[in-house]
Amino acid sequence: METRKNRKFLGVKFNCCQVYTRIYMNRNGTHYEGGCPRCGRLLRVRVDPINGVNTRFLESV
Ligand SMILES: [Zn+2]
């Protein structure tokens, strides 16, 4: 069972399709991972073990 309450997410804008969505932290807590809801393009954002991810929002390139 996953603990939904601790599921961290990052707001991301996918410039490929000009859409906003959320990507969620993976099980290991090492990356935020998610895909563009329109074209399925995958995005992984590494989580710094010390600082984490400083921003709550970012744009894909
Ligand atoms: Zn897309």
PDB file of N, CA and C and ligand atoms in Angstrom:
ATOM      1  N   MET A   1       0.840  -1.204   0.000  1.00  0.00           N
ATOM      2  CA  MET A   1       0.000   0.000   0.000  1.00  0.00           C
ATOM      3  C   MET A   1       0.872   1.251   0.000  1.00  0.00           C
ATOM      4  N   GLU A   2       0.539   2.185  -0.817  1.00  0.00           N
ATOM      5  CA  GLU A   2       1.260   3.441  -0.823  1.00  0.00           C
ATOM      6  C   GLU A   2       0.627   4.398   0.175  1.00  0.00           C
ATOM      7  N   THR A   3       1.475   5.216   0.758  1.00  0.00           N
ATOM      8  CA  THR A   3       0.952   6.209   1.683  1.00  0.00           C
ATOM      9  C   THR A   3       0.627   7.482   0.917  1.00  0.00           C
ATOM     10  N   ARG A   4      -0.607   7.634   0.600  1.00  0.00           N
ATOM     11  CA  ARG A   4      -1.020   8.758  -0.232  1.00  0.00           C
ATOM     12  C   ARG A   4      -0.747  10.113   0.410  1.00  0.00           C
ATOM     13  N   LYS A   5      -0.865  10.163   1.703  1.00  0.00           N
ATOM     14  CA  LYS A   5      -0.740  11.464   2.358  1.00  0.00           C
ATOM     15  C   LYS A   5       0.654  12.061   2.246  1.00  0.00           C
ATOM     16  N   ASN A   6       1.654  11.182   2.083  1.00  0.00           N
ATOM     17  CA  ASN A   6       3.018  11.685   1.985  1.00  0.00           C
ATOM     18  C   ASN A   6       3.508  11.807   0.545  1.00  0.00           C
ATOM     19  N   ARG A   7       2.614  11.587  -0.374  1.00  0.00           N
ATOM     20  CA  ARG A   7       3.012  11.612  -1.782  1.00  0.00           C
ATOM     21  C   ARG A   7       3.291  13.043  -2.218  1.00  0.00           C
ATOM     22  N   LYS A   8       4.558  13.342  -2.374  1.00  0.00           N
ATOM     23  CA  LYS A   8       4.924  14.694  -2.782  1.00  0.00           C
ATOM     24  C   LYS A   8       4.816  14.839  -4.288  1.00  0.00           C
ATOM     25  N   PHE A   9       4.481  16.031  -4.697  1.00  0.00           N
ATOM     26  CA  PHE A   9       4.397  16.265  -6.128  1.00  0.00           C
ATOM     27  C   PHE A   9       5.010  17.609  -6.485  1.00  0.00           C
ATOM     28  N   LEU A  10       5.231  17.747  -7.768  1.00  0.00           N
ATOM     29  CA  LEU A  10       5.805  18.957  -8.317  1.00  0.00           C
ATOM     30  C   LEU A  10       4.900  19.412  -9.454  1.00  0.00           C
ATOM     31  N   GLY A  11       4.594  20.679  -9.469  1.00  0.00           N
ATOM     32  CA  GLY A  11       3.818  21.205 -10.590  1.00  0.00           C
ATOM     33  C   GLY A  11       4.735  21.471 -11.770  1.00  0.00           C
ATOM     34  N   VAL A  12       4.360  20.974 -12.927  1.00  0.00           N
ATOM     35  CA  VAL A  12       5.216  21.079 -14.096  1.00  0.00           C
ATOM     36  C   VAL A  12       4.412  21.570 -15.288  1.00  0.00           C
ATOM     37  N   LYS A  13       5.036  22.442 -16.057  1.00  0.00           N
ATOM     38  CA  LYS A  13       4.453  22.805 -17.329  1.00  0.00           C
ATOM     39  C   LYS A  13       5.211  22.081 -18.426  1.00  0.00           C
ATOM     40  N   PHE A  14       4.476  21.301 -19.195  1.00  0.00           N
ATOM     41  CA  PHE A  14       5.088  20.648 -20.349  1.00  0.00           C
ATOM     42  C   PHE A  14       4.977  21.574 -21.546  1.00  0.00           C
ATOM     43  N   ASN A  15       6.120  22.106 -21.946  1.00  0.00           N
ATOM     44  CA  ASN A  15       6.109  23.036 -23.068  1.00  0.00           C
ATOM     45  C   ASN A  15       5.799  22.359 -24.389  1.00  0.00           C
ATOM     46  N   CYS A  16       5.983  21.044 -24.446  1.00  0.00           N
ATOM     47  CA  CYS A  16       5.693  20.320 -25.683  1.00  0.00           C
ATOM     48  C   CYS A  16       4.224  20.482 -26.080  1.00  0.00           C
ATOM     49  N   CYS A  17       3.345  20.498 -25.074  1.00  0.00           N
ATOM     50  CA  CYS A  17       1.906  20.594 -25.350  1.00  0.00           C
ATOM     51  C   CYS A  17       1.251  21.768 -24.635  1.00  0.00           C
ATOM     52  N   GLN A  18       2.068  22.577 -23.970  1.00  0.00           N
ATOM     53  CA  GLN A  18       1.539  23.736 -23.251  1.00  0.00           C
ATOM     54  C   GLN A  18       0.482  23.337 -22.228  1.00  0.00           C
ATOM     55  N   VAL A  19       0.774  22.299 -21.460  1.00  0.00           N
ATOM     56  CA  VAL A  19      -0.155  21.853 -20.441  1.00  0.00           C
ATOM     57  C   VAL A  19       0.532  21.801 -19.078  1.00  0.00           C
ATOM     58  N   TYR A  20      -0.256  22.030 -18.058  1.00  0.00           N
ATOM     59  CA  TYR A  20       0.237  21.936 -16.698  1.00  0.00           C
ATOM     60  C   TYR A  20      -0.239  20.630 -16.083  1.00  0.00           C
ATOM     61  N   THR A  21       0.653  20.009 -15.308  1.00  0.00           N
ATOM     62  CA  THR A  21       0.249  18.807 -14.606  1.00  0.00           C
ATOM     63  C   THR A  21       1.129  18.630 -13.380  1.00  0.00           C
ATOM     64  N   ARG A  22       0.871  17.580 -12.657  1.00  0.00           N
ATOM     65  CA  ARG A  22       1.694  17.279 -11.499  1.00  0.00           C
ATOM     66  C   ARG A  22       2.467  15.999 -11.756  1.00  0.00           C
ATOM     67  N   ILE A  23       3.709  15.983 -11.301  1.00  0.00           N
ATOM     68  CA  ILE A  23       4.472  14.737 -11.324  1.00  0.00           C
ATOM     69  C   ILE A  23       4.775  14.372  -9.878  1.00  0.00           C
ATOM     70  N   TYR A  24       4.818  13.086  -9.620  1.00  0.00           N
ATOM     71  CA  TYR A  24       4.915  12.615  -8.242  1.00  0.00           C
ATOM     72  C   TYR A  24       6.253  11.970  -7.938  1.00  0.00           C
ATOM     73  N   MET A  25       6.632  12.044  -6.684  1.00  0.00           N
ATOM     74  CA  MET A  25       7.879  11.428  -6.255  1.00  0.00           C
ATOM     75  C   MET A  25       7.795   9.909  -6.391  1.00  0.00           C
ATOM     76  N   ASN A  26       8.887   9.327  -6.839  1.00  0.00           N
ATOM     77  CA  ASN A  26       8.893   7.875  -6.983  1.00  0.00           C
ATOM     78  C   ASN A  26       9.052   7.196  -5.619  1.00  0.00           C
ATOM     79  N   ARG A  27       8.980   5.892  -5.641  1.00  0.00           N
ATOM     80  CA  ARG A  27       8.982   5.146  -4.382  1.00  0.00           C
ATOM     81  C   ARG A  27      10.247   5.338  -3.578  1.00  0.00           C
ATOM     82  N   ASN A  28      11.368   5.505  -4.279  1.00  0.00           N
ATOM     83  CA  ASN A  28      12.639   5.633  -3.578  1.00  0.00           C
ATOM     84  C   ASN A  28      12.908   7.051  -3.097  1.00  0.00           C
ATOM     85  N   GLY A  29      12.104   7.987  -3.557  1.00  0.00           N
ATOM     86  CA  GLY A  29      12.312   9.370  -3.153  1.00  0.00           C
ATOM     87  C   GLY A  29      13.485  10.028  -3.830  1.00  0.00           C
ATOM     88  N   THR A  30      13.922   9.477  -4.949  1.00  0.00           N
ATOM     89  CA  THR A  30      15.097  10.015  -5.628  1.00  0.00           C
ATOM     90  C   THR A  30      14.741  10.960  -6.769  1.00  0.00           C
ATOM     91  N   HIS A  31      13.581  10.768  -7.342  1.00  0.00           N
ATOM     92  CA  HIS A  31      13.169  11.591  -8.474  1.00  0.00           C
ATOM     93  C   HIS A  31      11.671  11.872  -8.399  1.00  0.00           C
ATOM     94  N   TYR A  32      11.307  12.975  -9.017  1.00  0.00           N
ATOM     95  CA  TYR A  32       9.911  13.169  -9.371  1.00  0.00           C
ATOM     96  C   TYR A  32       9.751  12.643 -10.791  1.00  0.00           C
ATOM     97  N   GLU A  33       8.725  11.877 -11.015  1.00  0.00           N
ATOM     98  CA  GLU A  33       8.546  11.271 -12.321  1.00  0.00           C
ATOM     99  C   GLU A  33       7.102  11.444 -12.790  1.00  0.00           C
ATOM    100  N   GLY A  34       6.979  11.717 -14.063  1.00  0.00           N
ATOM    101  CA  GLY A  34       5.637  11.843 -14.602  1.00  0.00           C
ATOM    102  C   GLY A  34       5.701  12.032 -16.097  1.00  0.00           C
ATOM    103  N   GLY A  35       4.539  12.032 -16.704  1.00  0.00           N
ATOM    104  CA  GLY A  35       4.487  12.167 -18.149  1.00  0.00           C
ATOM    105  C   GLY A  35       3.521  13.243 -18.565  1.00  0.00           C
ATOM    106  N   CYS A  36       3.759  13.773 -19.750  1.00  0.00           N
ATOM    107  CA  CYS A  36       2.837  14.731 -20.337  1.00  0.00           C
ATOM    108  C   CYS A  36       1.491  14.046 -20.571  1.00  0.00           C
ATOM    109  N   PRO A  37       0.401  14.649 -20.094  1.00  0.00           N
ATOM    110  CA  PRO A  37      -0.908  14.010 -20.225  1.00  0.00           C
ATOM    111  C   PRO A  37      -1.398  13.924 -21.663  1.00  0.00           C
ATOM    112  N   ARG A  38      -0.805  14.687 -22.542  1.00  0.00           N
ATOM    113  CA  ARG A  38      -1.266  14.671 -23.931  1.00  0.00           C
ATOM    114  C   ARG A  38      -0.433  13.763 -24.822  1.00  0.00           C
ATOM    115  N   CYS A  39       0.904  13.917 -24.742  1.00  0.00           N
ATOM    116  CA  CYS A  39       1.739  13.161 -25.678  1.00  0.00           C
ATOM    117  C   CYS A  39       2.537  12.055 -24.986  1.00  0.00           C
ATOM    118  N   GLY A  40       2.511  12.028 -23.644  1.00  0.00           N
ATOM    119  CA  GLY A  40       3.174  10.945 -22.943  1.00  0.00           C
ATOM    120  C   GLY A  40       4.657  11.125 -22.739  1.00  0.00           C
ATOM    121  N   ARG A  41       5.149  12.292 -23.077  1.00  0.00           N
ATOM    122  CA  ARG A  41       6.561  12.572 -22.897  1.00  0.00           C
ATOM    123  C   ARG A  41       6.914  12.451 -21.420  1.00  0.00           C
ATOM    124  N   LEU A  42       7.976  11.702 -21.121  1.00  0.00           N
ATOM    125  CA  LEU A  42       8.338  11.455 -19.739  1.00  0.00           C
ATOM    126  C   LEU A  42       9.309  12.505 -19.222  1.00  0.00           C
ATOM    127  N   LEU A  43       9.125  12.832 -17.952  1.00  0.00           N
ATOM    128  CA  LEU A  43      10.013  13.785 -17.309  1.00  0.00           C
ATOM    129  C   LEU A  43      10.434  13.232 -15.961  1.00  0.00           C
ATOM    130  N   ARG A  44      11.721  13.300 -15.710  1.00  0.00           N
ATOM    131  CA  ARG A  44      12.228  12.910 -14.396  1.00  0.00           C
ATOM    132  C   ARG A  44      12.998  14.089 -13.839  1.00  0.00           C
ATOM    133  N   VAL A  45      12.760  14.410 -12.586  1.00  0.00           N
ATOM    134  CA  VAL A  45      13.470  15.487 -11.929  1.00  0.00           C
ATOM    135  C   VAL A  45      14.173  14.907 -10.723  1.00  0.00           C
ATOM    136  N   ARG A  46      15.483  15.016 -10.718  1.00  0.00           N
ATOM    137  CA  ARG A  46      16.253  14.454  -9.622  1.00  0.00           C
ATOM    138  C   ARG A  46      16.025  15.260  -8.345  1.00  0.00           C
ATOM    139  N   VAL A  47      15.886  14.552  -7.244  1.00  0.00           N
ATOM    140  CA  VAL A  47      15.735  15.195  -5.950  1.00  0.00           C
ATOM    141  C   VAL A  47      17.090  15.221  -5.262  1.00  0.00           C
ATOM    142  N   ASP A  48      17.542  16.395  -4.956  1.00  0.00           N
ATOM    143  CA  ASP A  48      18.802  16.520  -4.240  1.00  0.00           C
ATOM    144  C   ASP A  48      18.643  15.947  -2.838  1.00  0.00           C
ATOM    145  N   PRO A  49      19.520  15.018  -2.434  1.00  0.00           N
ATOM    146  CA  PRO A  49      19.353  14.358  -1.123  1.00  0.00           C
ATOM    147  C   PRO A  49      19.468  15.324   0.048  1.00  0.00           C
ATOM    148  N   ILE A  50      20.124  16.444  -0.160  1.00  0.00           N
ATOM    149  CA  ILE A  50      20.285  17.416   0.935  1.00  0.00           C
ATOM    150  C   ILE A  50      19.244  18.532   0.843  1.00  0.00           C
ATOM    151  N   ASN A  51      19.157  19.103  -0.322  1.00  0.00           N
ATOM    152  CA  ASN A  51      18.299  20.277  -0.463  1.00  0.00           C
ATOM    153  C   ASN A  51      16.909  19.958  -0.989  1.00  0.00           C
ATOM    154  N   GLY A  52      16.734  18.741  -1.502  1.00  0.00           N
ATOM    155  CA  GLY A  52      15.460  18.426  -2.139  1.00  0.00           C
ATOM    156  C   GLY A  52      15.312  19.236  -3.423  1.00  0.00           C
ATOM    157  N   VAL A  53      14.087  19.442  -3.802  1.00  0.00           N
ATOM    158  CA  VAL A  53      13.827  20.285  -4.961  1.00  0.00           C
ATOM    159  C   VAL A  53      13.336  21.622  -4.435  1.00  0.00           C
ATOM    160  N   ASN A  54      14.080  22.653  -4.777  1.00  0.00           N
ATOM    161  CA  ASN A  54      13.785  23.956  -4.182  1.00  0.00           C
ATOM    162  C   ASN A  54      12.503  24.576  -4.692  1.00  0.00           C
ATOM    163  N   THR A  55      12.179  24.263  -5.892  1.00  0.00           N
ATOM    164  CA  THR A  55      10.999  24.873  -6.474  1.00  0.00           C
ATOM    165  C   THR A  55       9.804  23.951  -6.379  1.00  0.00           C
ATOM    166  N   ARG A  56       8.651  24.516  -6.305  1.00  0.00           N
ATOM    167  CA  ARG A  56       7.424  23.740  -6.324  1.00  0.00           C
ATOM    168  C   ARG A  56       6.833  23.726  -7.723  1.00  0.00           C
ATOM    169  N   PHE A  57       7.512  24.398  -8.618  1.00  0.00           N
ATOM    170  CA  PHE A  57       6.968  24.514  -9.958  1.00  0.00           C
ATOM    171  C   PHE A  57       8.109  24.672 -10.941  1.00  0.00           C
ATOM    172  N   LEU A  58       8.002  24.003 -12.068  1.00  0.00           N
ATOM    173  CA  LEU A  58       9.029  24.167 -13.080  1.00  0.00           C
ATOM    174  C   LEU A  58       8.468  23.903 -14.463  1.00  0.00           C
ATOM    175  N   GLU A  59       9.300  24.178 -15.459  1.00  0.00           N
ATOM    176  CA  GLU A  59       8.887  23.938 -16.827  1.00  0.00           C
ATOM    177  C   GLU A  59       9.784  22.902 -17.459  1.00  0.00           C
ATOM    178  N   SER A  60       9.197  22.032 -18.242  1.00  0.00           N
ATOM    179  CA  SER A  60       9.996  21.108 -19.024  1.00  0.00           C
ATOM    180  C   SER A  60      10.571  21.871 -20.200  1.00  0.00           C
ATOM    181  N   VAL A  61      11.625  21.363 -20.771  1.00  0.00           N
ATOM    182  CA  VAL A  61      12.231  22.026 -21.924  1.00  0.00           C
ATOM    183  C   VAL A  61      11.773  21.373 -23.206  1.00  0.00           C
TER     184      VAL A  61
HETATM  185 ZN    ZN B   1       3.369  16.817 -24.599  1.00  0.00          ZN
END
